[in-house]
Coordinates of C-alpha atoms in Angstrom, one line a residue:
M18 CA 5.7 -16.9 4.4
T19 CA 3.0 -16.5 1.7
E20 CA 3.9 -14.5 -1.4
T21 CA 1.6 -15.0 -4.3
S22 CA 3.3 -12.9 -7.0
D23 CA 5.9 -15.6 -7.7
V24 CA 3.3 -18.3 -7.8
E25 CA 1.3 -16.4 -10.3
C26 CA 4.4 -15.8 -12.4
L27 CA 5.3 -19.5 -12.3
L28 CA 1.7 -20.4 -13.3
R29 CA 1.9 -18.0 -16.3
L30 CA 5.1 -19.6 -17.4
L31 CA 3.7 -23.2 -17.1
G32 CA 0.7 -22.2 -19.2
P33 CA -2.9 -23.7 -18.9
T34 CA -2.1 -27.1 -20.5
P35 CA -1.7 -29.8 -17.8
K36 CA 2.0 -30.8 -17.4
N37 CA 4.0 -33.3 -15.4
V38 CA 5.9 -30.9 -13.1
L39 CA 8.6 -31.4 -10.5
E40 CA 9.4 -28.8 -7.8
V41 CA 12.9 -29.2 -6.3
C42 CA 13.0 -28.4 -2.5
C43 CA 9.2 -27.8 -2.3
G44 CA 9.1 -27.1 1.4
S45 CA 5.6 -26.8 2.8
G46 CA 4.0 -26.7 -0.6
R47 CA 3.6 -23.0 -1.0
V48 CA 4.2 -23.3 -4.7
L49 CA 3.5 -27.0 -5.2
V50 CA -0.1 -26.9 -4.0
P51 CA -1.3 -24.0 -6.2
I52 CA 0.3 -25.6 -9.2
A53 CA -1.6 -28.8 -8.5
M54 CA -4.8 -26.8 -8.1
A55 CA -4.3 -25.3 -11.5
G56 CA -4.5 -28.8 -13.0
H57 CA -0.9 -29.9 -13.3
H58 CA 0.4 -33.3 -12.2
V59 CA 2.9 -32.3 -9.6
T60 CA 5.7 -34.0 -7.6
G61 CA 7.9 -32.3 -5.0
F62 CA 10.7 -33.3 -2.7
D63 CA 12.7 -31.7 0.1
L64 CA 15.1 -32.8 2.8
D65 CA 13.4 -30.7 5.4
T66 CA 10.9 -33.0 7.2
E67 CA 9.6 -30.2 9.4
M68 CA 8.5 -28.2 6.3
L69 CA 7.1 -31.3 4.6
A70 CA 5.0 -32.1 7.7
Y71 CA 2.7 -29.1 6.8
L72 CA 1.8 -30.7 3.4
P73 CA -0.8 -33.4 4.4
A74 CA -3.1 -31.0 6.3
K75 CA -2.7 -28.4 3.6
V76 CA -3.6 -30.9 0.8
N77 CA -6.5 -32.3 2.8
R78 CA -8.0 -28.8 3.1
V79 CA -7.6 -28.2 -0.6
K80 CA -9.2 -31.6 -1.5
Q81 CA -12.4 -30.5 0.2
H82 CA -13.1 -28.2 -2.8
T83 CA -10.6 -29.6 -5.3
P84 CA -10.8 -33.4 -4.8
H85 CA -9.0 -34.5 -7.9
I86 CA -5.7 -32.7 -7.6
D87 CA -2.7 -34.9 -8.5
I88 CA 0.1 -34.1 -6.0
H89 CA 2.9 -36.3 -4.5
W90 CA 5.9 -35.5 -2.3
S91 CA 8.8 -37.2 -0.6
E92 CA 11.8 -36.6 1.6
K93 CA 14.9 -36.6 -0.5
D94 CA 18.4 -35.0 -0.8
L95 CA 18.6 -33.4 -4.3
F96 CA 22.2 -34.7 -4.7
Q97 CA 21.5 -38.2 -3.6
G98 CA 17.9 -39.3 -4.4
D99 CA 16.3 -40.3 -7.6
W100 CA 14.3 -37.4 -9.1
G101 CA 12.1 -39.7 -11.2
G102 CA 10.7 -38.3 -14.4
P103 CA 11.4 -37.3 -17.1
Y104 CA 9.2 -34.2 -16.5
D105 CA 7.6 -31.6 -18.8
A106 CA 8.9 -28.9 -16.4
I107 CA 11.2 -28.7 -13.4
I108 CA 10.8 -25.7 -11.0
L109 CA 13.8 -24.4 -9.1
A110 CA 12.2 -21.6 -7.0
G111 CA 12.2 -20.5 -3.4
N112 CA 15.7 -19.0 -4.0
I113 CA 17.2 -22.5 -3.9
M114 CA 20.0 -21.3 -6.3
L115 CA 21.3 -19.2 -3.4
N116 CA 20.1 -21.2 -0.5
I117 CA 21.6 -24.4 -1.5
I118 CA 23.5 -26.1 1.3
T119 CA 26.8 -27.9 0.7
E120 CA 30.0 -28.8 2.6
G121 CA 32.0 -28.4 -0.7
D122 CA 32.2 -25.8 -3.4
Y123 CA 29.0 -23.7 -3.6
D124 CA 29.7 -22.8 -7.3
A125 CA 30.1 -26.5 -8.2
A126 CA 26.9 -27.4 -6.2
Q127 CA 24.8 -24.8 -8.1
R128 CA 26.2 -26.0 -11.4
R129 CA 25.5 -29.7 -10.5
M130 CA 22.0 -28.9 -9.5
L131 CA 21.2 -27.4 -12.9
A132 CA 22.9 -30.4 -14.6
L133 CA 20.7 -32.8 -12.6
A134 CA 17.6 -30.8 -13.5
S135 CA 18.6 -31.0 -17.2
Q136 CA 19.0 -34.8 -16.9
H137 CA 15.4 -35.2 -15.6
V138 CA 13.5 -32.9 -17.9
Q139 CA 12.4 -34.4 -21.2
P140 CA 13.5 -32.9 -24.6
Q141 CA 11.6 -29.7 -25.4
G142 CA 10.7 -29.6 -21.7
H143 CA 11.5 -26.6 -19.5
L144 CA 13.6 -25.6 -16.5
I145 CA 12.1 -22.6 -14.6
L146 CA 14.4 -20.8 -12.2
H147 CA 13.3 -18.1 -9.8
F148 CA 16.1 -16.6 -7.6
D149 CA 17.6 -13.4 -6.2
C150 CA 20.0 -11.9 -8.7
F151 CA 22.0 -8.7 -8.1
A152 CA 23.8 -6.5 -10.5
H153 CA 25.8 -5.1 -7.6
P154 CA 25.8 -7.6 -4.7
E155 CA 28.3 -5.6 -2.8
E156 CA 25.6 -2.9 -2.4
V157 CA 23.3 -5.5 -0.8
F158 CA 25.7 -7.3 1.5
N159 CA 28.5 -4.8 2.3
S160 CA 26.4 -2.9 4.8
Q161 CA 26.1 -2.7 8.6
R162 CA 22.6 -1.5 8.2
E163 CA 19.7 -3.9 8.5
R164 CA 17.9 -4.7 5.3
L165 CA 14.4 -6.1 5.0
I166 CA 14.4 -9.0 2.6
F167 CA 10.9 -10.3 2.9
E168 CA 7.8 -10.0 5.0
G169 CA 4.4 -11.6 4.7
T170 CA 1.8 -13.9 6.3
D171 CA 1.5 -17.6 5.7
D172 CA -1.6 -19.7 5.5
R173 CA -1.5 -20.5 9.2
G174 CA -1.8 -16.8 10.0
V175 CA 1.9 -16.4 11.1
Y176 CA 3.3 -13.0 10.1
G177 CA 7.0 -12.8 9.6
R178 CA 9.9 -10.6 8.6
Y179 CA 13.4 -11.8 7.4
L180 CA 16.2 -9.2 7.7
I181 CA 19.9 -9.2 6.9
C182 CA 21.6 -7.6 10.0
S183 CA 25.1 -7.4 8.6
G184 CA 27.1 -9.0 5.8
R185 CA 30.2 -9.0 3.7
Y186 CA 30.6 -9.8 0.0
D187 CA 33.9 -11.0 -1.5
P188 CA 33.9 -10.2 -5.2
Q189 CA 36.8 -12.6 -5.8
T190 CA 35.0 -15.7 -4.5
Q191 CA 31.4 -14.3 -5.0
M192 CA 30.6 -15.4 -1.5
A193 CA 28.3 -13.4 0.8
R194 CA 28.4 -14.1 4.5
G195 CA 26.7 -12.4 7.4
S196 CA 23.9 -12.6 10.0
H197 CA 20.2 -12.5 9.7
R198 CA 17.1 -12.2 12.0
T199 CA 13.7 -13.7 11.6
E200 CA 10.8 -12.1 13.5
L201 CA 7.5 -14.1 13.8
T202 CA 4.1 -13.0 15.2
L203 CA 1.9 -16.0 15.9
P204 CA -1.9 -15.9 15.6
D205 CA -2.3 -15.7 19.4
G206 CA -0.2 -12.5 19.4
S207 CA 3.0 -14.0 20.8
Q208 CA 6.3 -13.2 19.2
Q209 CA 9.4 -15.1 18.4
V210 CA 12.8 -13.8 17.2
C211 CA 15.5 -16.1 15.7
Y212 CA 19.0 -15.1 14.9
G213 CA 21.3 -17.0 12.5
S214 CA 24.1 -16.7 10.0
F215 CA 24.2 -17.2 6.2
T216 CA 26.7 -18.2 3.6
K217 CA 25.7 -17.8 -0.1
H218 CA 27.4 -18.0 -3.4
I219 CA 26.0 -15.2 -5.6
P220 CA 26.2 -16.3 -9.2
T221 CA 26.2 -13.7 -12.0
L222 CA 23.4 -13.9 -14.6
A223 CA 26.1 -14.8 -17.2
Q224 CA 27.3 -17.8 -15.1
V225 CA 23.7 -19.1 -14.9
H226 CA 23.3 -18.7 -18.7
D227 CA 26.6 -20.7 -19.2
W228 CA 25.5 -23.5 -16.9
L229 CA 22.2 -23.8 -18.7
Q230 CA 23.9 -23.8 -22.1
E231 CA 26.4 -26.5 -21.2
N232 CA 23.4 -28.7 -20.3
D233 CA 21.7 -28.1 -23.6
C234 CA 19.1 -25.7 -22.3
A235 CA 18.3 -22.5 -24.2
V236 CA 16.8 -19.4 -22.4
V237 CA 13.4 -18.7 -24.0
E238 CA 12.0 -16.2 -21.4
E239 CA 13.7 -14.0 -18.8
Y240 CA 12.4 -11.4 -16.4
G241 CA 13.7 -9.2 -13.5
D242 CA 10.5 -9.5 -11.5
D243 CA 7.2 -11.4 -11.2
Q244 CA 5.4 -8.7 -13.3
G245 CA 7.5 -9.5 -16.4
N246 CA 9.8 -6.5 -16.4
P247 CA 13.3 -7.0 -17.9
I248 CA 16.3 -7.7 -15.7
G249 CA 18.1 -4.4 -15.0
V250 CA 20.3 -2.6 -12.5
K251 CA 17.4 -1.9 -10.2
T252 CA 15.8 -5.4 -10.3
H253 CA 16.9 -8.0 -7.7
K254 CA 15.5 -11.2 -9.2
A255 CA 16.0 -13.4 -12.2
I256 CA 13.1 -15.5 -13.5
I257 CA 14.4 -17.7 -16.3
M258 CA 12.6 -20.3 -18.5
A259 CA 15.0 -22.5 -20.5
K260 CA 14.0 -25.2 -23.0
K261 CA 15.9 -28.5 -23.1
R262 CA 17.0 -29.1 -26.7

Protein backbone atom coordinates (compact mmCIF):
# COMPACT_ATOMS: atom_id res chain seq x y z
CA MET A 1 0.00 0.00 0.00
CA THR A 2 1.12 3.55 -0.65
CA GLU A 3 1.93 5.72 2.35
CA THR A 4 3.84 8.88 1.58
CA SER A 5 4.57 10.26 5.05
CA ASP A 6 7.34 7.74 5.72
CA VAL A 7 8.92 8.40 2.31
CA GLU A 8 8.88 12.15 2.97
CA CYS A 9 10.46 11.54 6.37
CA LEU A 10 13.23 9.38 4.87
CA LEU A 11 13.94 11.98 2.21
CA ARG A 12 14.30 14.68 4.87
CA LEU A 13 16.77 12.53 6.78
CA LEU A 14 18.81 11.81 3.64
CA GLY A 15 18.98 15.50 2.76
CA PRO A 16 19.26 17.08 -0.70
CA THR A 17 22.89 16.14 -1.45
CA PRO A 18 22.98 13.05 -3.73
CA LYS A 19 24.08 9.95 -1.84
CA ASN A 20 24.82 6.32 -2.58
CA VAL A 21 21.88 4.63 -0.83
CA LEU A 22 20.93 1.00 -0.19
CA GLU A 23 17.44 -0.09 0.83
CA VAL A 24 17.29 -3.52 2.44
CA CYS A 25 14.17 -5.53 1.51
CA CYS A 26 12.96 -2.91 -0.98
CA GLY A 27 9.84 -4.80 -2.11
CA SER A 28 8.06 -3.17 -5.05
CA GLY A 29 10.12 0.02 -4.77
CA ARG A 30 7.60 2.13 -2.86
CA VAL A 31 10.50 3.82 -1.04
CA LEU A 32 13.31 3.04 -3.49
CA VAL A 33 11.82 4.81 -6.53
CA PRO A 34 11.03 8.18 -4.86
CA ILE A 35 14.53 8.27 -3.38
CA ALA A 36 16.00 7.74 -6.85
CA MET A 37 13.70 10.44 -8.23
CA ALA A 38 15.12 12.83 -5.61
CA GLY A 39 18.57 12.44 -7.18
CA HIS A 40 20.16 9.75 -5.03
CA HIS A 41 22.00 6.75 -6.47
CA VAL A 42 19.96 3.85 -5.13
CA THR A 43 20.30 0.10 -4.87
CA GLY A 44 17.75 -2.27 -3.41
CA PHE A 45 17.39 -5.96 -2.84
CA ASP A 46 14.67 -8.33 -1.70
CA LEU A 47 14.04 -12.06 -1.60
CA ASP A 48 10.39 -11.63 -2.66
CA THR A 49 10.42 -11.99 -6.46
CA GLU A 50 6.69 -11.25 -6.72
CA MET A 51 7.23 -7.80 -5.20
CA LEU A 52 10.37 -7.14 -7.26
CA ALA A 53 8.38 -7.96 -10.42
CA TYR A 54 6.50 -4.65 -10.05
CA LEU A 55 9.71 -2.60 -10.27
CA PRO A 56 10.50 -2.66 -14.03
CA ALA A 57 7.14 -1.22 -15.10
CA LYS A 58 7.21 1.31 -12.26
CA VAL A 59 10.71 2.50 -13.17
CA ASN A 60 9.84 2.67 -16.88
CA ARG A 61 6.88 4.94 -16.09
CA VAL A 62 9.08 7.21 -13.99
CA LYS A 63 11.78 7.37 -16.68
CA GLN A 64 9.28 8.93 -19.08
CA HIS A 65 9.58 12.19 -17.14
CA THR A 66 12.76 11.52 -15.08
CA PRO A 67 15.00 9.73 -17.59
CA HIS A 68 18.28 9.90 -15.69
CA ILE A 69 17.37 8.24 -12.40
CA ASP A 70 20.05 5.88 -11.09
CA ILE A 71 18.33 2.81 -9.66
CA HIS A 72 19.33 -0.85 -9.41
CA TRP A 73 17.80 -3.87 -7.69
CA SER A 74 18.31 -7.60 -7.33
CA GLU A 75 16.94 -10.73 -5.71
CA LYS A 76 18.91 -11.47 -2.57
CA ASP A 77 18.67 -12.96 0.91
CA LEU A 78 19.90 -10.34 3.37
CA PHE A 79 21.72 -12.98 5.42
CA GLN A 80 23.40 -14.74 2.50
CA GLY A 81 23.99 -12.32 -0.37
CA ASP A 82 26.70 -9.69 -0.82
CA TRP A 83 25.28 -6.25 -0.06
CA GLY A 84 27.95 -4.41 -2.05
CA GLY A 85 28.90 -0.91 -0.98
CA PRO A 86 30.11 0.72 1.12
CA TYR A 87 27.14 3.09 1.08
CA ASP A 88 26.58 6.61 2.33
CA ALA A 89 23.27 5.50 3.84
CA ILE A 90 21.45 2.22 4.38
CA ILE A 91 17.70 2.25 4.89
CA LEU A 92 15.95 -0.41 6.97
CA ALA A 93 12.31 0.60 6.53
CA GLY A 94 9.02 -1.13 5.78
CA ASN A 95 9.03 -2.46 9.36
CA ILE A 96 11.72 -5.00 8.43
CA MET A 97 12.93 -4.91 12.04
CA LEU A 98 9.73 -6.68 13.11
CA ASN A 99 8.90 -8.50 9.87
CA ILE A 100 12.23 -10.27 9.57
CA ILE A 101 11.81 -14.00 8.84
CA THR A 102 14.07 -16.57 10.45
CA GLU A 103 13.99 -20.20 11.49
CA GLY A 104 16.22 -19.39 14.44
CA ASP A 105 16.33 -16.77 17.18
CA TYR A 106 14.44 -13.62 16.15
CA ASP A 107 16.38 -11.46 18.60
CA ALA A 108 19.68 -12.71 17.14
CA ALA A 109 18.43 -12.16 13.58
CA GLN A 110 17.53 -8.52 14.27
CA ARG A 111 20.89 -7.97 15.92
CA ARG A 112 22.74 -9.60 13.02
CA MET A 113 20.87 -7.51 10.46
CA LEU A 114 22.07 -4.31 12.13
CA ALA A 115 25.60 -5.71 12.29
CA LEU A 116 25.54 -6.41 8.54
CA ALA A 117 24.20 -2.94 7.84
CA SER A 118 26.99 -1.42 9.90
CA GLN A 119 29.58 -3.42 7.96
CA HIS A 120 28.31 -2.07 4.62
CA VAL A 121 27.97 1.63 5.44
CA GLN A 122 31.08 3.75 5.17
CA PRO A 123 32.55 5.68 8.13
CA GLN A 124 30.47 8.80 8.84
CA GLY A 125 27.67 7.22 6.82
CA HIS A 126 24.22 6.61 8.27
CA LEU A 127 21.83 3.80 9.07
CA ILE A 128 18.18 4.85 8.93
CA LEU A 129 15.66 2.64 10.74
CA HIS A 130 11.89 2.99 10.46
CA PHE A 131 9.83 0.45 12.43
CA ASP A 132 6.91 -0.04 14.80
CA CYS A 133 7.96 0.54 18.40
CA PHE A 134 5.62 0.11 21.36
CA ALA A 135 6.08 1.32 24.93
CA HIS A 136 3.45 -1.24 25.97
CA PRO A 137 3.25 -4.03 23.36
CA GLU A 138 0.89 -6.02 25.56
CA GLU A 139 -1.76 -3.34 24.99
CA VAL A 140 -1.40 -3.79 21.23
CA PHE A 141 -1.25 -7.57 20.98
CA ASN A 142 -3.07 -8.94 24.07
CA SER A 143 -6.52 -8.27 22.70
CA GLN A 144 -9.25 -10.28 21.05
CA ARG A 145 -10.56 -7.16 19.35
CA GLU A 146 -9.56 -6.40 15.79
CA ARG A 147 -7.03 -3.61 15.37
CA LEU A 148 -6.50 -1.70 12.12
CA ILE A 149 -2.77 -1.43 11.49
CA PHE A 150 -2.71 0.14 8.05
CA GLU A 151 -4.93 1.15 5.16
CA GLY A 152 -4.20 2.88 1.88
CA THR A 153 -4.15 2.72 -1.91
CA ASP A 154 -1.13 1.68 -3.96
CA ASP A 155 -0.01 3.05 -7.32
CA ARG A 156 -2.01 0.35 -9.13
CA GLY A 157 -5.25 1.62 -7.58
CA VAL A 158 -5.60 -1.30 -5.17
CA TYR A 159 -7.12 -0.26 -1.84
CA GLY A 160 -6.22 -2.40 1.15
CA ARG A 161 -6.53 -2.76 4.89
CA TYR A 162 -4.33 -4.82 7.22
CA LEU A 163 -5.85 -5.82 10.56
CA ILE A 164 -4.68 -7.84 13.55
CA CYS A 165 -7.56 -10.15 14.44
CA SER A 166 -6.16 -11.63 17.64
CA GLY A 167 -2.81 -11.92 19.35
CA ARG A 168 -0.78 -12.68 22.41
CA TYR A 169 2.38 -11.01 23.67
CA ASP A 170 4.83 -12.80 25.99
CA PRO A 171 6.83 -10.24 28.01
CA GLN A 172 9.48 -12.83 28.90
CA THR A 173 10.39 -13.71 25.32
CA GLN A 174 9.15 -10.41 23.80
CA MET A 175 7.39 -12.50 21.16
CA ALA A 176 4.01 -11.55 19.71
CA ARG A 177 1.96 -14.19 17.90
CA GLY A 178 -1.49 -14.02 16.41
CA SER A 179 -3.67 -13.86 13.32
CA HIS A 180 -4.20 -11.13 10.76
CA ARG A 181 -6.49 -10.32 7.85
CA THR A 182 -5.76 -8.41 4.65
CA GLU A 183 -8.68 -6.92 2.73
CA LEU A 184 -8.12 -5.77 -0.86
CA THR A 185 -10.43 -3.89 -3.22
CA LEU A 186 -9.18 -4.06 -6.82
CA PRO A 187 -9.69 -1.30 -9.42
CA ASP A 188 -12.49 -3.31 -11.04
CA GLY A 189 -14.38 -3.35 -7.73
CA SER A 190 -13.73 -7.00 -6.92
CA GLN A 191 -12.59 -7.86 -3.42
CA GLN A 192 -10.12 -10.29 -1.92
CA VAL A 193 -9.68 -11.29 1.72
CA CYS A 194 -6.60 -13.15 2.94
CA TYR A 195 -6.02 -14.60 6.41
CA GLY A 196 -2.71 -15.47 7.98
CA SER A 197 -0.68 -15.70 11.15
CA PHE A 198 2.25 -13.66 12.41
CA THR A 199 5.23 -14.17 14.68
CA LYS A 200 7.25 -11.11 15.67
CA HIS A 201 9.95 -10.28 18.18
CA ILE A 202 9.21 -6.82 19.60
CA PRO A 203 12.52 -5.20 20.60
CA THR A 204 12.63 -2.38 23.09
CA LEU A 205 14.07 0.96 22.08
CA ALA A 206 16.91 0.38 24.55
CA GLN A 207 17.79 -2.92 22.84
CA VAL A 208 17.99 -1.26 19.44
CA HIS A 209 20.19 1.47 20.90
CA ASP A 210 22.51 -1.20 22.36
CA TRP A 211 22.71 -3.09 19.05
CA LEU A 212 23.63 0.11 17.22
CA GLN A 213 26.22 1.07 19.82
CA GLU A 214 27.93 -2.32 19.72
CA ASN A 215 28.34 -1.79 15.95
CA ASP A 216 29.95 1.65 16.36
CA CYS A 217 26.84 3.56 15.34
CA ALA A 218 25.71 6.58 17.35
CA VAL A 219 22.12 7.85 17.27
CA VAL A 220 22.04 11.40 15.90
CA GLU A 221 18.29 11.82 15.28
CA GLU A 222 15.28 9.97 16.67
CA TYR A 223 11.53 10.47 16.28
CA GLY A 224 8.27 8.81 17.25
CA ASP A 225 6.44 9.56 14.00
CA ASP A 226 7.03 10.80 10.47
CA GLN A 227 6.25 14.38 11.48
CA GLY A 228 9.28 14.56 13.77
CA ASN A 229 7.59 14.31 17.16
CA PRO A 230 9.58 12.68 19.99
CA ILE A 231 9.12 9.04 20.93
CA GLY A 232 6.61 8.73 23.76
CA VAL A 233 4.04 6.48 25.37
CA LYS A 234 1.45 7.34 22.73
CA THR A 235 3.70 7.00 19.67
CA HIS A 236 3.94 3.62 17.94
CA LYS A 237 6.97 4.14 15.72
CA ALA A 238 10.70 4.66 15.97
CA ILE A 239 12.57 6.52 13.25
CA ILE A 240 16.27 6.41 14.05
CA MET A 241 19.22 7.90 12.19
CA ALA A 242 22.57 6.60 13.44
CA LYS A 243 26.05 7.60 12.25
CA LYS A 244 28.84 5.07 11.76
CA ARG A 245 31.94 6.18 13.65
